[in-house]
């Protein structure tokens, strides 16, 4: 990678992927403070506080509305890119994050829980629309996306320590930290040209694409890259893009479509969002002393980053299928282990440490397999005519399931207790079994070979 290309890749990953990871974990540390704020505000408005049930409902909505925004962003990104370009879409999205940070940062001063919920929804809109929105060079896949999501989660866990922003008076600032990466991205994106691929393929601006490539690659000789993009443009012009409805009705790819749906839904229904959103609560129920919980959470975040790096560097060597099967199986075993630990913690106090190890196992299993493989498999299971609809289907299921888990997990935990994790355990093992029985290895295989295996 040349320095300009590396710089824009890191900038986009920092301002989009890392920001998304931060928003997944930022609600984990201050739930007590936010609930106290909601209760006090309700009391001032109506003369009485909130009952535990409605308070849990309101906080669950605060956590899960991020995913609703993500769903909206994933459905709108195509229209935004067509109108404003990739760089323009990222810039406008960053402005929305500044607005969201203002809502959340001033919510306590203005006594408005609604501003927290709206701010979370807007940050979700950014996450859903801007993950991989900027690809400056053809063939450049931006493999840093998964790593930066892990780094975003880890940064939220570190900033949530009591010595930093984990104190009661700092929680609005903790939520509003999202303005920092968004501001940097907004300021520095103007130093880079528009995506060459967008300029040539979608705008037919050969001169602009050539000049952008020269800046990114640091060489005047970019004819090979321009020719490659022209060939891609010609191939795309001869392909009729299918809608999601047409994809669902196409019997020729029904098993590929079902596989994308199962793997993407399973990725979120595996319980990983419950771990990210409610790690501190899980550790508290496991009997970890409250003073040690923030540091235990940071430790799990560090392991998550390491696991993400391992998964990134081994996916091409080991293949997609072994990683995703092993990842889901490891998560299922560890989820069953958490249930066992919670049931035995009264009789065996040392089981609390086994519970921590199980949480680490869930995160490591997810990051090494299910975290990145589904997106890669979606591209490899379909031709160009089916691929956009497959991504819309997978992305929509992803965000819908994310919302579902974020919203219902507190109620599931209250009603089922320790046994709630067995629901996620069952999902993980069933998805692993489905992949083992149905999904072939896609590494180094053509679409024809993959289709023949499904048939």
XYZ file of C-alpha atoms in Angstrom:
455
model
C 0.000 0.000 0.000
C 1.200 3.496 -0.840
C 1.060 6.131 1.877
C -2.006 7.990 0.444
C -3.910 4.724 -0.003
C -2.987 3.497 3.467
C -3.910 6.883 4.951
C -7.397 7.003 3.475
C -8.009 3.358 4.415
C -7.089 4.024 8.035
C -9.057 7.289 8.057
C -12.231 5.662 6.777
C -11.836 2.683 9.107
C -11.199 4.993 12.076
C -14.168 7.230 11.314
C -16.626 4.485 10.350
C -15.734 0.974 11.537
C -14.078 2.008 14.796
C -16.955 4.379 15.503
C -19.410 1.542 14.958
C -17.524 -0.697 17.396
C -17.420 2.116 19.940
C -21.197 2.512 19.789
C -21.707 -1.218 20.297
C -19.883 -1.132 23.637
C -20.382 2.422 24.918
C -23.725 1.574 26.593
C -22.141 -1.239 28.580
C -20.465 0.913 31.270
C -22.984 3.649 32.273
C -26.388 1.871 32.465
C -26.856 2.685 36.166
C -26.134 6.394 35.606
C -28.379 6.618 32.523
C -31.233 4.813 34.288
C -30.894 7.198 37.263
C -31.111 10.123 34.842
C -34.215 8.657 33.172
C -35.859 8.034 36.557
C -35.072 11.523 37.874
C -36.329 13.171 34.679
C -39.554 11.160 34.751
C -40.053 12.118 38.390
C -39.634 15.835 37.612
C -42.047 15.640 34.700
C -44.819 13.493 36.196
C -44.241 13.562 39.948
C -43.303 9.891 40.277
C -40.445 7.664 39.199
C -40.481 4.800 36.727
C -41.272 1.244 37.806
C -38.498 -1.316 37.143
C -40.282 -2.786 34.097
C -40.821 0.461 32.165
C -37.340 1.665 33.148
C -35.797 -1.511 31.715
C -37.939 -1.074 28.599
C -36.743 2.507 28.113
C -33.091 1.572 28.560
C -33.444 -1.429 26.236
C -34.812 0.936 23.597
C -31.797 3.203 24.150
C -29.431 0.292 23.569
C -31.208 -1.274 20.592
C -32.206 1.861 18.667
C -28.627 1.956 17.378
C -29.484 -1.154 15.325
C -32.684 0.406 13.967
C -30.609 3.316 12.698
C -28.162 0.821 11.215
C -30.999 -0.879 9.327
C -32.094 2.458 7.878
C -28.541 3.339 6.889
C -27.958 0.024 5.137
C -31.137 0.505 3.078
C -30.364 4.133 2.171
C -26.650 3.922 1.394
C -27.159 2.982 -2.272
C -29.318 6.055 -2.922
C -26.915 8.344 -1.058
C -23.848 7.097 -2.918
C -25.640 7.487 -6.265
C -26.474 11.097 -5.428
C -23.454 12.361 -3.471
C -20.659 9.913 -4.277
C -18.762 7.797 -1.756
C -16.716 10.618 -0.291
C -19.759 12.897 -0.173
C -21.810 10.228 1.577
C -19.130 9.782 4.237
C -18.863 13.550 4.774
C -22.595 14.009 5.210
C -22.748 10.991 7.469
C -19.993 12.482 9.652
C -22.043 15.665 9.994
C -24.925 13.547 11.278
C -22.617 12.025 13.910
C -21.688 15.532 15.096
C -25.410 16.216 15.484
C -25.873 12.929 17.348
C -22.965 13.736 19.671
C -24.559 17.098 20.445
C -27.887 15.446 21.273
C -26.299 12.939 23.647
C -23.779 15.358 25.146
C -26.407 17.956 26.149
C -29.212 15.529 27.019
C -28.670 15.762 30.790
C -28.378 19.556 30.772
C -31.667 19.809 28.904
C -33.330 17.007 30.873
C -34.253 14.991 27.798
C -33.910 11.176 27.627
C -35.342 11.456 24.122
C -32.139 13.166 22.986
C -30.087 10.130 24.059
C -32.337 7.764 22.093
C -32.340 10.002 18.997
C -28.560 10.387 19.180
C -28.076 6.617 19.361
C -30.372 6.158 16.372
C -28.419 8.688 14.296
C -25.083 7.011 15.087
C -26.656 3.749 13.936
C -27.657 5.413 10.659
C -23.984 6.298 10.157
C -22.829 2.766 11.008
C -25.288 1.092 8.643
C -24.465 3.337 5.713
C -20.756 3.911 5.941
C -18.943 0.682 6.862
C -17.316 -0.060 3.492
C -18.587 2.987 1.581
C -15.208 4.163 0.327
C -13.027 1.818 -1.759
C -10.330 3.973 -3.366
C -8.718 1.314 -5.527
C -10.166 -1.699 -7.393
C -9.475 -4.961 -5.619
C -8.748 -3.167 -2.345
C -11.052 -4.862 0.166
C -10.370 -2.853 3.302
C -9.606 -5.845 5.506
C -9.106 -3.463 8.387
C -12.877 -3.119 8.944
C -13.167 -6.028 11.404
C -10.021 -5.049 13.274
C -11.211 -1.475 13.727
C -14.606 -2.628 15.018
C -12.733 -4.609 17.697
C -10.573 -1.571 18.445
C -13.708 0.564 18.767
C -15.199 -1.862 21.293
C -11.905 -1.916 23.204
C -11.627 1.891 23.247
C -15.155 2.181 24.702
C -14.233 -0.313 27.417
C -11.054 1.607 28.289
C -12.765 5.010 28.359
C -15.486 3.490 30.555
C -13.023 2.845 33.395
C -13.789 4.746 36.628
C -10.483 6.646 36.317
C -11.529 8.057 32.926
C -15.156 8.635 31.795
C -16.858 5.926 33.855
C -17.964 8.298 36.618
C -21.559 9.449 36.974
C -20.940 13.051 35.961
C -19.136 12.087 32.747
C -21.610 9.731 31.046
C -22.979 12.364 28.570
C -19.389 13.120 27.542
C -18.692 9.383 27.271
C -21.543 9.012 24.761
C -20.541 12.201 22.913
C -16.932 11.067 22.272
C -18.228 9.903 18.860
C -17.724 13.476 17.594
C -13.922 13.094 17.754
C -13.425 10.432 15.032
C -16.285 11.912 13.009
C -14.661 15.374 13.099
C -11.281 13.995 12.042
C -12.861 12.103 9.176
C -14.845 15.159 8.079
C -11.762 17.409 8.097
C -9.305 15.019 6.471
C -11.548 13.497 3.780
C -11.211 16.755 1.836
C -7.487 16.029 1.473
C -8.272 12.961 -0.652
C -9.956 12.685 -4.060
C -13.183 10.828 -4.703
C -12.999 7.050 -5.046
C -11.508 6.286 -8.518
C -13.797 3.281 -8.904
C -16.873 5.435 -8.270
C -15.668 8.132 -10.689
C -15.073 5.748 -13.576
C -17.703 3.016 -13.150
C -20.619 5.074 -11.891
C -19.847 8.568 -13.256
C -17.880 7.570 -16.371
C -15.284 10.223 -15.506
C -12.125 8.657 -16.925
C -9.973 11.768 -16.429
C -11.041 12.209 -12.817
C -10.515 8.526 -12.047
C -7.069 8.578 -13.673
C -5.971 11.616 -11.673
C -7.320 10.118 -8.431
C -5.452 6.859 -9.074
C -2.228 8.764 -9.691
C -2.581 10.478 -6.347
C -3.423 7.271 -4.502
C -0.761 5.098 -6.132
C 1.950 7.744 -6.354
C 2.800 6.907 -9.984
C 1.849 8.429 -13.348
C 1.421 4.991 -14.947
C -2.075 3.835 -13.962
C -3.327 2.575 -17.331
C -3.537 -1.046 -16.169
C -5.766 -0.066 -13.242
C -7.919 2.160 -15.481
C -8.276 -0.643 -18.028
C -9.286 -3.080 -15.284
C -12.027 -0.725 -14.102
C -13.239 -0.192 -17.694
C -13.586 -3.934 -18.137
C -15.546 -4.101 -14.891
C -17.742 -1.244 -16.104
C -18.485 -3.096 -19.362
C -19.316 -6.309 -17.528
C -21.622 -4.504 -15.108
C -23.447 -2.697 -17.923
C -24.446 -6.045 -19.426
C -25.812 -7.414 -16.150
C -29.371 -6.854 -14.945
C -29.285 -6.347 -11.194
C -31.890 -8.349 -9.316
C -34.112 -7.002 -6.546
C -34.451 -8.706 -3.174
C -37.874 -10.029 -4.207
C -36.443 -11.537 -7.395
C -33.595 -13.074 -5.407
C -36.018 -14.729 -2.994
C -38.045 -16.152 -5.911
C -35.047 -17.426 -7.869
C -35.005 -21.206 -7.339
C -31.555 -21.513 -8.931
C -29.927 -19.829 -5.913
C -32.397 -20.723 -3.165
C -29.814 -22.643 -1.096
C -27.288 -19.819 -1.415
C -29.975 -17.325 -0.338
C -31.019 -19.486 2.600
C -27.371 -19.872 3.634
C -26.817 -16.102 3.624
C -29.972 -15.630 5.719
C -29.038 -18.356 8.227
C -25.437 -17.253 8.692
C -26.176 -13.506 8.955
C -29.106 -13.988 11.342
C -27.134 -16.539 13.357
C -24.223 -14.137 13.652
C -26.371 -11.745 15.713
C -28.676 -14.296 17.385
C -25.555 -16.062 18.703
C -25.673 -13.730 21.715
C -22.592 -11.680 20.857
C -24.625 -8.455 21.010
C -25.826 -9.356 24.494
C -22.170 -9.804 25.480
C -21.161 -6.448 23.987
C -24.163 -4.470 25.240
C -24.427 -6.017 28.718
C -20.946 -7.360 29.618
C -20.863 -5.601 32.991
C -24.313 -6.928 33.906
C -23.289 -10.470 32.964
C -20.155 -10.252 35.109
C -22.140 -8.808 38.010
C -24.615 -11.706 37.846
C -21.665 -14.102 37.736
C -20.485 -12.768 41.095
C -17.494 -10.681 40.007
C -16.937 -7.874 42.568
C -18.291 -4.618 41.197
C -14.954 -2.827 41.634
C -13.228 -5.407 39.405
C -15.816 -5.528 36.603
C -14.532 -2.577 34.481
C -11.005 -4.001 34.421
C -12.270 -7.504 33.623
C -14.242 -6.041 30.726
C -11.150 -4.255 29.384
C -9.258 -7.551 29.538
C -11.918 -9.275 27.431
C -11.721 -6.392 24.929
C -7.964 -6.806 24.567
C -8.406 -10.514 23.855
C -11.088 -9.619 21.320
C -8.606 -7.464 19.380
C -6.033 -10.284 19.374
C -8.672 -12.793 18.218
C -9.744 -10.435 15.439
C -6.155 -10.175 14.221
C -5.796 -13.957 14.260
C -8.995 -14.397 12.270
C -7.947 -11.750 9.744
C -4.597 -13.396 9.040
C -5.793 -17.025 8.993
C -8.978 -16.824 6.920
C -7.150 -17.283 3.602
C -5.010 -20.095 4.961
C -7.633 -22.150 6.792
C -10.665 -21.371 4.649
C -14.093 -19.943 5.445
C -15.971 -23.108 6.411
C -13.657 -24.404 9.180
C -13.444 -20.964 10.793
C -17.186 -20.354 10.900
C -18.013 -23.882 12.121
C -15.317 -23.779 14.807
C -16.327 -20.273 15.854
C -20.008 -21.097 16.320
C -19.199 -24.363 18.120
C -16.821 -22.603 20.505
C -19.459 -19.948 21.227
C -22.114 -22.602 21.876
C -19.913 -24.504 24.324
C -18.963 -21.312 26.185
C -22.591 -20.151 26.378
C -23.519 -23.476 27.956
C -20.543 -22.977 30.286
C -21.890 -19.604 31.461
C -25.205 -21.241 32.340
C -23.420 -23.912 34.357
C -21.263 -21.304 36.134
C -24.270 -19.202 37.140
C -26.081 -22.255 38.505
C -23.084 -23.388 40.572
C -21.626 -20.049 41.673
C -23.333 -20.146 45.092
C -21.837 -23.522 45.977
C -18.540 -22.950 44.163
C -17.460 -19.277 44.295
C -14.499 -19.930 41.993
C -16.961 -20.595 39.145
C -17.136 -16.827 38.624
C -13.683 -16.975 37.027
C -14.786 -19.792 34.743
C -17.671 -17.520 33.693
C -15.157 -14.822 32.729
C -13.206 -17.398 30.714
C -16.436 -18.397 28.957
C -17.153 -14.770 28.002
C -13.616 -14.532 26.615
C -14.239 -17.758 24.676
C -17.461 -16.392 23.180
C -15.748 -13.207 22.016
C -12.685 -15.032 20.675
C -14.827 -17.592 18.847
C -16.922 -14.845 17.274
C -13.982 -12.693 16.176
C -12.049 -15.573 14.632
C -14.969 -16.896 12.555
C -18.534 -15.529 12.466
C -17.426 -11.870 12.645
C -15.993 -11.577 9.145
C -16.725 -14.748 7.204
C -20.455 -14.090 6.418
C -19.680 -10.880 4.494
C -16.980 -12.616 2.489
C -19.154 -15.663 1.799
C -21.987 -13.475 0.516
C -19.722 -12.112 -2.201
C -18.493 -15.591 -3.144
C -21.881 -17.354 -3.268
C -23.441 -15.050 -5.879
C -22.714 -13.542 -9.273
C -22.713 -9.765 -9.739
C -26.381 -9.728 -10.781
C -27.482 -11.299 -7.472
C -24.845 -9.884 -5.145
C -26.356 -6.421 -4.286
C -29.708 -7.998 -3.324
C -27.899 -10.648 -1.277
C -26.014 -7.935 0.621
C -29.250 -6.038 1.294
C -30.890 -9.217 2.573
C -27.929 -10.187 4.772
C -27.423 -6.651 6.090
C -31.111 -6.175 6.908
C -31.256 -9.478 8.809
C -28.051 -8.525 10.582
C -29.394 -5.233 11.912
C -32.881 -6.590 12.667
C -31.441 -9.406 14.765
C -29.052 -6.957 16.420
C -32.051 -4.844 17.455
C -33.971 -7.899 18.656
C -31.190 -9.124 20.962
C -30.371 -5.663 22.288
C -34.030 -5.058 23.108
C -35.174 -8.391 24.564
C -32.053 -9.605 26.389
C -32.750 -7.804 29.715
C -36.274 -9.249 29.784
C -35.010 -12.697 28.754
C -32.477 -12.529 31.565
C -35.151 -11.556 34.102
C -37.549 -14.310 33.039
C -35.173 -17.220 32.330
C -32.254 -16.374 34.616
C -29.140 -18.438 33.960
C -30.970 -20.533 31.353
C -31.305 -17.562 28.938
C -27.843 -18.341 27.544
C -29.012 -21.787 26.439
C -31.180 -20.060 23.812
C -28.051 -18.561 22.242
C -26.215 -21.857 22.690
C -28.889 -23.647 20.665
C -28.690 -21.032 17.888
C -24.891 -21.341 17.646
C -24.907 -25.135 17.454
C -27.749 -25.213 14.911
C -25.978 -22.694 12.643
C -22.737 -24.700 12.904
C -24.653 -27.872 11.975
C -26.316 -26.126 9.012
C -22.981 -24.863 7.683
C -21.463 -28.330 8.123
C -24.296 -30.027 6.203
C -25.104 -27.431 3.540
C -22.462 -24.747 2.929
C -19.381 -25.757 0.890
C -15.907 -24.272 1.168
C -15.748 -21.206 -1.111
C -12.030 -20.420 -0.954
C -10.396 -20.467 -4.425
C -13.587 -21.780 -6.054
C -15.492 -20.290 -8.976
C -19.200 -19.495 -8.801
C -19.918 -22.436 -11.152
C -18.098 -24.867 -8.839
C -19.928 -23.518 -5.787
C -23.313 -23.718 -7.551
C -22.618 -27.313 -8.618
C -21.864 -28.236 -4.994
C -25.140 -26.701 -3.807
C -27.072 -28.429 -6.579
